PDB file of C-alpha atoms in Angstrom:
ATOM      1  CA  UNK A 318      39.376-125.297-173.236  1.00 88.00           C
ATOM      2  CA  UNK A 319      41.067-127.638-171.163  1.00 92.00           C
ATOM      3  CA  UNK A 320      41.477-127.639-167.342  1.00 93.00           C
ATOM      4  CA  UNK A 321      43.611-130.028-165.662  1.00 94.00           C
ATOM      5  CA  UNK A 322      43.079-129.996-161.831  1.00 93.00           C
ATOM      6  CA  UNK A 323      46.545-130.052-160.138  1.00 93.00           C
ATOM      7  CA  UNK A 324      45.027-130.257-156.091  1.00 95.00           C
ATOM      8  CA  UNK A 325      42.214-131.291-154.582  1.00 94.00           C
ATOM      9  CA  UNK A 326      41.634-131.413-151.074  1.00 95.00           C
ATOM     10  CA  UNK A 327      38.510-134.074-149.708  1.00 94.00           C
ATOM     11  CA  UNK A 328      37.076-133.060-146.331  1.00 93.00           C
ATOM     12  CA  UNK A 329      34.063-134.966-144.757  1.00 90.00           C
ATOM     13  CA  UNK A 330      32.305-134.914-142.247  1.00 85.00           C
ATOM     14  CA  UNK A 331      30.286-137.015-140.341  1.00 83.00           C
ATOM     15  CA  UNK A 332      27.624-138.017-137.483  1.00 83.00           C
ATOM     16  CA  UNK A 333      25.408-140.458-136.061  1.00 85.00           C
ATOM     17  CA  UNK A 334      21.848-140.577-137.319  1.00 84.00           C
ATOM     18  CA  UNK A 335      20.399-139.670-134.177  1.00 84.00           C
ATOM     19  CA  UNK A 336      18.266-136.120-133.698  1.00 81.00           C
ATOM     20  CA  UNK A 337      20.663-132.938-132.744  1.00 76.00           C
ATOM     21  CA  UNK A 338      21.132-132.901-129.134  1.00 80.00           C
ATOM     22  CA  UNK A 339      20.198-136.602-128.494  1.00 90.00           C
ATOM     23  CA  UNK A 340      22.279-137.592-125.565  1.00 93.00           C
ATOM     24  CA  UNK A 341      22.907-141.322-124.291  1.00 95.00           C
ATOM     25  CA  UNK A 342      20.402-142.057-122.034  1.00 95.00           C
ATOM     26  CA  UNK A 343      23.061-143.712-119.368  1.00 96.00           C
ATOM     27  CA  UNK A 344      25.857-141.049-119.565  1.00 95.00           C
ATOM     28  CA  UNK A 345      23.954-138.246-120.556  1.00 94.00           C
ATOM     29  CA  UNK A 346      26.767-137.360-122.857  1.00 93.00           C
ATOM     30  CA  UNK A 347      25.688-136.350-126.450  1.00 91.00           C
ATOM     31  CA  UNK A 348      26.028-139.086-128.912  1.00 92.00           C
ATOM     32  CA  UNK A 349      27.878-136.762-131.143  1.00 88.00           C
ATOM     33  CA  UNK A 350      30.804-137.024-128.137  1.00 89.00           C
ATOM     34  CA  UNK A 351      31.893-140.644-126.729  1.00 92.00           C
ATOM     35  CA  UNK A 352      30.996-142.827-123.926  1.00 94.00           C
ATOM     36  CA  UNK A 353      32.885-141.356-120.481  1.00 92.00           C
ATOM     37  CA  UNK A 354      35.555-144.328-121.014  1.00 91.00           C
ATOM     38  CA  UNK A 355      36.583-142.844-124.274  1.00 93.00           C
ATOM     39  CA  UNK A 356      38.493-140.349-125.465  1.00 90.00           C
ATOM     40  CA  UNK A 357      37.455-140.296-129.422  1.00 89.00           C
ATOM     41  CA  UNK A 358      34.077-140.272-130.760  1.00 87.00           C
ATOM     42  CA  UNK A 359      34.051-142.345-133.737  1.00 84.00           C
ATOM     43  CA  UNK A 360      34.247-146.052-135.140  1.00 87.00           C
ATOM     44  CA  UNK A 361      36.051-147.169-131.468  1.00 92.00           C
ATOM     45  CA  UNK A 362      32.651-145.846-129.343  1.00 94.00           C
ATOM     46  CA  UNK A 363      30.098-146.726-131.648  1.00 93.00           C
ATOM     47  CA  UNK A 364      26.184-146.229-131.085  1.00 94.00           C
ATOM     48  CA  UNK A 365      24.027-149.179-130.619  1.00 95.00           C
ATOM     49  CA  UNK A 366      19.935-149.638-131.561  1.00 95.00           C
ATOM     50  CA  UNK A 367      18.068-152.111-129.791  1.00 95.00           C
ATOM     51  CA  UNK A 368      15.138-153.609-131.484  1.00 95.00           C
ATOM     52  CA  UNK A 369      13.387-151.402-129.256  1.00 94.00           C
ATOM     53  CA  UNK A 370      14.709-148.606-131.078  1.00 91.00           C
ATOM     54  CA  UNK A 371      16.440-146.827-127.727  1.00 94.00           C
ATOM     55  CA  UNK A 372      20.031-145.757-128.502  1.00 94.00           C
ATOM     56  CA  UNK A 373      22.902-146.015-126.194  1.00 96.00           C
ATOM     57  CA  UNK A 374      26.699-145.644-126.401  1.00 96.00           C
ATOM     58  CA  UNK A 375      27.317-149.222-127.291  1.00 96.00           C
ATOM     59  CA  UNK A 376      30.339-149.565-124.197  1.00 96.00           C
ATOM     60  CA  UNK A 377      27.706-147.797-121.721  1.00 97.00           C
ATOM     61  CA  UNK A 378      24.902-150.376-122.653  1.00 97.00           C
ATOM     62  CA  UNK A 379      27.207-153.541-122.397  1.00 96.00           C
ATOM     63  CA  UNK A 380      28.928-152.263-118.972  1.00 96.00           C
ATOM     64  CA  UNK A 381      25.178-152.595-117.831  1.00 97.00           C
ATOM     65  CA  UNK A 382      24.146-155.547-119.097  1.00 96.00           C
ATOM     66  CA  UNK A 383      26.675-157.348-117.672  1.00 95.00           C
ATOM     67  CA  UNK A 384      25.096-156.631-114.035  1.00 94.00           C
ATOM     68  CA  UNK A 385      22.929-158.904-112.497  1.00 90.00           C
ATOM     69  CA  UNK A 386      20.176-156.316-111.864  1.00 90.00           C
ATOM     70  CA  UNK A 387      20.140-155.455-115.869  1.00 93.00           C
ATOM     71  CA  UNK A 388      18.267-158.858-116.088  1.00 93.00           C
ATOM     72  CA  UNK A 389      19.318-158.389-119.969  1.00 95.00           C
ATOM     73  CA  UNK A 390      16.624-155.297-120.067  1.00 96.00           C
ATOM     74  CA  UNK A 391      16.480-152.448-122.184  1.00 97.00           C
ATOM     75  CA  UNK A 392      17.657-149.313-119.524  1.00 96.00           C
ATOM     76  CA  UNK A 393      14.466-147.190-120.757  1.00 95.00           C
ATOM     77  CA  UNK A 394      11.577-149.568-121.142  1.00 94.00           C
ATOM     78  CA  UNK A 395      12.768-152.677-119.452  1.00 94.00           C
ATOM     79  CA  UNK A 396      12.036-155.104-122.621  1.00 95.00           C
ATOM     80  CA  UNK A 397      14.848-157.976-123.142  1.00 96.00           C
ATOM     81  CA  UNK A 398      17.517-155.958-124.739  1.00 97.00           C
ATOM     82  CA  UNK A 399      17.753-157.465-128.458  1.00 96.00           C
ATOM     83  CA  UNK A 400      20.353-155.445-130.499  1.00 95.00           C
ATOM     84  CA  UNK A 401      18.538-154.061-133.703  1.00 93.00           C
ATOM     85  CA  UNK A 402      20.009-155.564-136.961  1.00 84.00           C
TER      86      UNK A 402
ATOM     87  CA  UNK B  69      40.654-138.028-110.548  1.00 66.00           C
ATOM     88  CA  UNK B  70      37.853-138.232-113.142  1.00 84.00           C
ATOM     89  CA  UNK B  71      35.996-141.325-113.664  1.00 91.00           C
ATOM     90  CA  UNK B  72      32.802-142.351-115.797  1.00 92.00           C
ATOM     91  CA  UNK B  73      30.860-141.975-112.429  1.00 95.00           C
ATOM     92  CA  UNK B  74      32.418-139.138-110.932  1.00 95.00           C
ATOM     93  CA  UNK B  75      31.934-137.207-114.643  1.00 94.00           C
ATOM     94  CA  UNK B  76      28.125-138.347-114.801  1.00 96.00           C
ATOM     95  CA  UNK B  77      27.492-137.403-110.830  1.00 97.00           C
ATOM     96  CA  UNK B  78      28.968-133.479-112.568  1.00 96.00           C
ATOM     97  CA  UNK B  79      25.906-133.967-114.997  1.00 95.00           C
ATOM     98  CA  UNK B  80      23.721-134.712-112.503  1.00 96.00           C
ATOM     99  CA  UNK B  81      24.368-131.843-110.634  1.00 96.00           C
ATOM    100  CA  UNK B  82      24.352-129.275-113.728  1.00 95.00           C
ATOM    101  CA  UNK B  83      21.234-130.612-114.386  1.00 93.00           C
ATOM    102  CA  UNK B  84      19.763-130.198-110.767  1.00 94.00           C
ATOM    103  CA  UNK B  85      21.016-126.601-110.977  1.00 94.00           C
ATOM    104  CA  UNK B  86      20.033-125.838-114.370  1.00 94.00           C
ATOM    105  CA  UNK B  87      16.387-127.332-114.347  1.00 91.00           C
ATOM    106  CA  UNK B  88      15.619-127.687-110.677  1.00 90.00           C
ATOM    107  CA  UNK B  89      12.046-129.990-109.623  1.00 93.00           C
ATOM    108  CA  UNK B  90       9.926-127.986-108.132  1.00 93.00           C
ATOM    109  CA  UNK B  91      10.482-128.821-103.904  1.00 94.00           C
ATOM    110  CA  UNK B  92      14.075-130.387-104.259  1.00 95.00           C
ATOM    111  CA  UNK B  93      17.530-129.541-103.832  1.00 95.00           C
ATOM    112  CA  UNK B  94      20.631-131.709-103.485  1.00 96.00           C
ATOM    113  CA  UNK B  95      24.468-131.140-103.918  1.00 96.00           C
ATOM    114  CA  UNK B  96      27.869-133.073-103.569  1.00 97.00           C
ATOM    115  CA  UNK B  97      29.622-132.233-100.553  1.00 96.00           C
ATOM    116  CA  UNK B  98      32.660-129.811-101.584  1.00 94.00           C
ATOM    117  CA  UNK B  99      35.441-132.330-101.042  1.00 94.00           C
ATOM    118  CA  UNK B 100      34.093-135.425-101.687  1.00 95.00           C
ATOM    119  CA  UNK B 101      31.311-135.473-104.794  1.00 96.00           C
ATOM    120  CA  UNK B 102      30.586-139.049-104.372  1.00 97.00           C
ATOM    121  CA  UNK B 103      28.492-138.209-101.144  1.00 98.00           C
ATOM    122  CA  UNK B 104      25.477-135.995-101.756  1.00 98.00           C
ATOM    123  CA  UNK B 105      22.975-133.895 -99.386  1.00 97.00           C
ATOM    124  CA  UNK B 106      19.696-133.661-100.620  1.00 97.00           C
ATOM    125  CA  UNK B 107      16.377-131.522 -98.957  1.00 97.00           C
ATOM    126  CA  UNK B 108      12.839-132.839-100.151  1.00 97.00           C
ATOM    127  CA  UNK B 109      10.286-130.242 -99.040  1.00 96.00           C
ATOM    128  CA  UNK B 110       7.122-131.616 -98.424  1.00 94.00           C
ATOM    129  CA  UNK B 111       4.375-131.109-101.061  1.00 92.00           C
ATOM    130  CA  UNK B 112       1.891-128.744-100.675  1.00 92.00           C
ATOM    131  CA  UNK B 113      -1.751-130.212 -99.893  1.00 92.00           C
ATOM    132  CA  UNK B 114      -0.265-133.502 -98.126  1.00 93.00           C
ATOM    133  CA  UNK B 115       0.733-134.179 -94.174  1.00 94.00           C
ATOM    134  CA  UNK B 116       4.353-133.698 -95.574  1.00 95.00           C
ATOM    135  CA  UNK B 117       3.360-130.154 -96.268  1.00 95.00           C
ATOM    136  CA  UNK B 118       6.215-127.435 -94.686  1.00 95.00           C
ATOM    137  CA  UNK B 119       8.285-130.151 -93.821  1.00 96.00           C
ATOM    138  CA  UNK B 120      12.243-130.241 -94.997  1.00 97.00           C
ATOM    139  CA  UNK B 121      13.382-133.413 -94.687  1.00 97.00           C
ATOM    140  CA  UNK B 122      16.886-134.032 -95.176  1.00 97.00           C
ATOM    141  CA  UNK B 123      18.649-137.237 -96.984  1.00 97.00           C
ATOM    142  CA  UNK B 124      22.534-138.214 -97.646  1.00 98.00           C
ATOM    143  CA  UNK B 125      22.953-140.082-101.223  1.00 98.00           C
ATOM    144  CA  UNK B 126      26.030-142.513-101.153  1.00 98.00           C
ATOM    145  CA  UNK B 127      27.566-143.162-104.340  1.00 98.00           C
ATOM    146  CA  UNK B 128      30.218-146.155-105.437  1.00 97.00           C
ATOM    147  CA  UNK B 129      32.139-145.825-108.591  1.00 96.00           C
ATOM    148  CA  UNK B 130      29.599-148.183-110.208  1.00 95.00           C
ATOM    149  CA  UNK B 131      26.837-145.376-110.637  1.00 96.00           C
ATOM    150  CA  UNK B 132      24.861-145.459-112.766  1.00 96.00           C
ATOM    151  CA  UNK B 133      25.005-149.336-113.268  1.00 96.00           C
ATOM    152  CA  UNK B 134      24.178-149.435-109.665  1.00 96.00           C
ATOM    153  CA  UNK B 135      22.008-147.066-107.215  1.00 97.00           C
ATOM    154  CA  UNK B 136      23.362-145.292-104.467  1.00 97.00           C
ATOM    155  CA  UNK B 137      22.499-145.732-101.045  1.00 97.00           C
ATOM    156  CA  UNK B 138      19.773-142.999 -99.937  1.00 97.00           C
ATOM    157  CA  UNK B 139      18.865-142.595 -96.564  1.00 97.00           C
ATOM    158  CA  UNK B 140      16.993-139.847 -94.711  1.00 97.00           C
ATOM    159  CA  UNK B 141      19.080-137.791 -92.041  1.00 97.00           C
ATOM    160  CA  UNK B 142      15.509-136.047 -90.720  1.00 96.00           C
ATOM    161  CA  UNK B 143      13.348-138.640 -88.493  1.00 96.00           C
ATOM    162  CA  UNK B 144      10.401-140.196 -90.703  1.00 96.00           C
ATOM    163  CA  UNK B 145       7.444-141.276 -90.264  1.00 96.00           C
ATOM    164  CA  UNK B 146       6.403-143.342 -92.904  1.00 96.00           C
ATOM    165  CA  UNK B 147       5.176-146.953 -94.330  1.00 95.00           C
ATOM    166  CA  UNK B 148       7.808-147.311 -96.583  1.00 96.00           C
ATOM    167  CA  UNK B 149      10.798-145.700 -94.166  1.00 96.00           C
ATOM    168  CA  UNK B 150      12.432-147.435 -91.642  1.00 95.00           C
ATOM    169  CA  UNK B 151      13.312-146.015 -88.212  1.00 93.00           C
ATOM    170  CA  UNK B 152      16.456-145.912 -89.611  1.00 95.00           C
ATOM    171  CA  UNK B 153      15.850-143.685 -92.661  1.00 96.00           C
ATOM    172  CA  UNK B 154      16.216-145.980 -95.234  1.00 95.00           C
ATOM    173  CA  UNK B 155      13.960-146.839 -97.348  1.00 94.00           C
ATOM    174  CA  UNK B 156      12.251-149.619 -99.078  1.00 90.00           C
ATOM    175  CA  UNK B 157      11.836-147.948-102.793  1.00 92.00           C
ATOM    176  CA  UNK B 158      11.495-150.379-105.835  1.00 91.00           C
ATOM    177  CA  UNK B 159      13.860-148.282-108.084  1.00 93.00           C
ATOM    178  CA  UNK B 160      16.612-147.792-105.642  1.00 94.00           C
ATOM    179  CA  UNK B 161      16.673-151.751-105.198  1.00 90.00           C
ATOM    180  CA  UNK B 162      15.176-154.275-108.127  1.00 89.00           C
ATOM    181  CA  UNK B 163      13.947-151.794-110.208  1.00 92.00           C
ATOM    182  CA  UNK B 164      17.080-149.496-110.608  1.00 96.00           C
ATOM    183  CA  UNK B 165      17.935-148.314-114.226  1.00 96.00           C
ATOM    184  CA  UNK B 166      21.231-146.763-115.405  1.00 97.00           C
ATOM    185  CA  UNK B 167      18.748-143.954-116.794  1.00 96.00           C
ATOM    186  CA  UNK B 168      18.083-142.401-113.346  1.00 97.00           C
ATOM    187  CA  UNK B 169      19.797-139.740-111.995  1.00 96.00           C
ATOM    188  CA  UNK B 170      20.230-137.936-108.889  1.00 97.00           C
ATOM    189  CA  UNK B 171      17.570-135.488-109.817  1.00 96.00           C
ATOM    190  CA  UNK B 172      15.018-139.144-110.805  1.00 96.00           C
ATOM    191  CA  UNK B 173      15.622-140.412-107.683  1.00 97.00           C
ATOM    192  CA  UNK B 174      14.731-137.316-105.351  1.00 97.00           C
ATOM    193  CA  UNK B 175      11.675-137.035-107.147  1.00 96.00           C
ATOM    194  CA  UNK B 176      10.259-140.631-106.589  1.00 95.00           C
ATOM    195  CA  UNK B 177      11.187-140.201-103.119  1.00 96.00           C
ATOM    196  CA  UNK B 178       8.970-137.284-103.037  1.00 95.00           C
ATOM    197  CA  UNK B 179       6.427-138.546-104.750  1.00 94.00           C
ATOM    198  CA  UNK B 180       6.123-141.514-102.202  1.00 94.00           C
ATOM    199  CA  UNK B 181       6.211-139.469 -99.415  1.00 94.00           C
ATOM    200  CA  UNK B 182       2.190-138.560-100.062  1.00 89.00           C
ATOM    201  CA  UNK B 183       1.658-142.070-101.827  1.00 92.00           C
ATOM    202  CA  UNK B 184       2.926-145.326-100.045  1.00 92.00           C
ATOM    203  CA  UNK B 185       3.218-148.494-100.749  1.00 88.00           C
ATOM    204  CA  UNK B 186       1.713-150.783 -98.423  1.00 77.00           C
ATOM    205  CA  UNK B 187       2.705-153.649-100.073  1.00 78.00           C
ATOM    206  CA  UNK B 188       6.444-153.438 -98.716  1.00 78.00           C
ATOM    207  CA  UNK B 189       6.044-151.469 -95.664  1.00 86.00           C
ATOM    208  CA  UNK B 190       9.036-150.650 -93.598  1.00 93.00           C
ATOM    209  CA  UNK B 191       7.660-149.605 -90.593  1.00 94.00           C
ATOM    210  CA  UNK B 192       4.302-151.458 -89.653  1.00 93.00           C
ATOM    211  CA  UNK B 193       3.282-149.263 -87.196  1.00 94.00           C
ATOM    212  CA  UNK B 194       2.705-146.408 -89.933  1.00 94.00           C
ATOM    213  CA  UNK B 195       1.715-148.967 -92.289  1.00 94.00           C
ATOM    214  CA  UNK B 196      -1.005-149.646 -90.224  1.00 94.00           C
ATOM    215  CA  UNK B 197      -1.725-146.017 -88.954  1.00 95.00           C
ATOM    216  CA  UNK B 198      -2.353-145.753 -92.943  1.00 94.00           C
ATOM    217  CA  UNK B 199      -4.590-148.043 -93.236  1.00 92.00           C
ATOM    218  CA  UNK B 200      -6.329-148.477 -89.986  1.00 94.00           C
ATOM    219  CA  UNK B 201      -6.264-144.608 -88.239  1.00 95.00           C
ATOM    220  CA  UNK B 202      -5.294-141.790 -90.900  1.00 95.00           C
ATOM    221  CA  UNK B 203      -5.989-139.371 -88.225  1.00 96.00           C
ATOM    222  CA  UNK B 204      -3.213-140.385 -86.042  1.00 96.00           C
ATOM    223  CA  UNK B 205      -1.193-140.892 -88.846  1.00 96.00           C
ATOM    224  CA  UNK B 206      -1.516-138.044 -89.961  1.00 96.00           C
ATOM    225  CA  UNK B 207      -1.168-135.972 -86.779  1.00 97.00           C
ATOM    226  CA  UNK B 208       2.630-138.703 -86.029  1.00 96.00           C
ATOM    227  CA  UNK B 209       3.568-136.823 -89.575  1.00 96.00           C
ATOM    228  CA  UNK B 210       2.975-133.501 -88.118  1.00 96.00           C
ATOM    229  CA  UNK B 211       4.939-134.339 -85.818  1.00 95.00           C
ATOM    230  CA  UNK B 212       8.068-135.334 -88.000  1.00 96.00           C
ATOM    231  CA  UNK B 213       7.372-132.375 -89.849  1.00 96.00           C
ATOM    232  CA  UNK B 214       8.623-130.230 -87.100  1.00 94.00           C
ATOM    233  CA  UNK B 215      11.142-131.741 -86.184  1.00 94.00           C
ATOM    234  CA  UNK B 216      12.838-131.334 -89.779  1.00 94.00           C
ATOM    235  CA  UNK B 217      13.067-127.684 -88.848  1.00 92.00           C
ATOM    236  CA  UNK B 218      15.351-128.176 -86.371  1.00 82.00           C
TER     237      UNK B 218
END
């Protein structure tokens, strides 16, 4: 017997590999969602891992680095923020 | 309009309401929900006991990068207060992280109520009532604490 397949239809899905119900630590809003400047989660409002191993929304953790009062520290344990590799 | 800050200060308030610290409330004011009232009550066991001491939280469209402004509305008496009811409180000045919220900050503030910090006191008279005369101190507290009835 022969089949030939005439449609096929790919659907994916797809998530951070953080624990269900994780939120960002600065927003609050889940990680599954975007930063509050966003509108789409996805590639555009990626996560970020500090060496630390804390998780932010990558825009929420720069917009607080760049204060003065961040002194370049981690938001939850106050190390020197050094972006995981 | 919504903004990062104005959509976290919502979060902050569902989570006040949803899981409220024991001996704290706090709300936005209806038309404006960058200004907040807040009521610490004072802990049982401690000179602060009975007392409801009221505060007004300030926020600028940088929260949470930045703290807000927290003073108390009720007359304190208090190392780390000053006459004018604000306060000298590490994470509300060099120590702020963008990890607080409004619920964080209410309960540091309560928590220092029945353990100063007399290394940056505000107002040396009860600094040194602390140290020097607990009795009196403690009896000026009293007296505070009635006055937030009013």
């Amino acid at each position: 017997m022969k089949i030939s397949i005439e449609l096929w239809r790919d659907v994916a899905g797809w998530r951070w590999d953080v624990p269900d119900d994780e939120v960002c630590g600065i927003c609050r809003v889940p990680f599954d969602g975007c930063c509050p400047s966003c509108k789409m989660p996805g590639d555009d409002c990626p996560l970020i891992w500090g060496e630390c191993s804390h998780a932010f929304h990558m825009h929420c953790l720069i917009k607080w680095l760049e204060t003065d009062s961040s002194q370049q520290q981690c938001p939850m344990d106050r190390r020197p923020w050094v972006t995981a590799k | 309009m919504s903004t990062p800050c104005r959509r976290r200060l919502m979060r902050d308030f569902k989570r006040l309401q949803s899981d409220p610290p024991e001996g704290i409330s706090g709300a936005p004011c209806p038309d404006n929900i960058m200004m907040w009232n807040a009521v610490i009550f004072g802990p049982a066991g401690t000179p602060f006991e009975d007392g409801t001491f009221k505060l007004t939280l300030a926020f600028e469209e940088s929260y949470p990068n930045k703290p807000p402004g927290v003073r108390f509305i009720s007359r304190m008496f208090h190392p780390n207060v000053y006459t004018n009811g604000e306060l000298c409180l590490d994470i509300l000045q060099n120590r702020w992280s963008p990890t607080y919220d409004v619920a964080a900050i209410l309960m540091s503030i309560q928590s220092l109520l029945h353990d100063p910090n007399s290394s940056s006191p505000a107002n040396a008279e009860a600094a040194n009532l602390y140290r020097e005369n607990r009795k009196e101190y403690v009896r000026r507290i009293r007296e505070t604490v009635e006055q937030s009835w009013e």
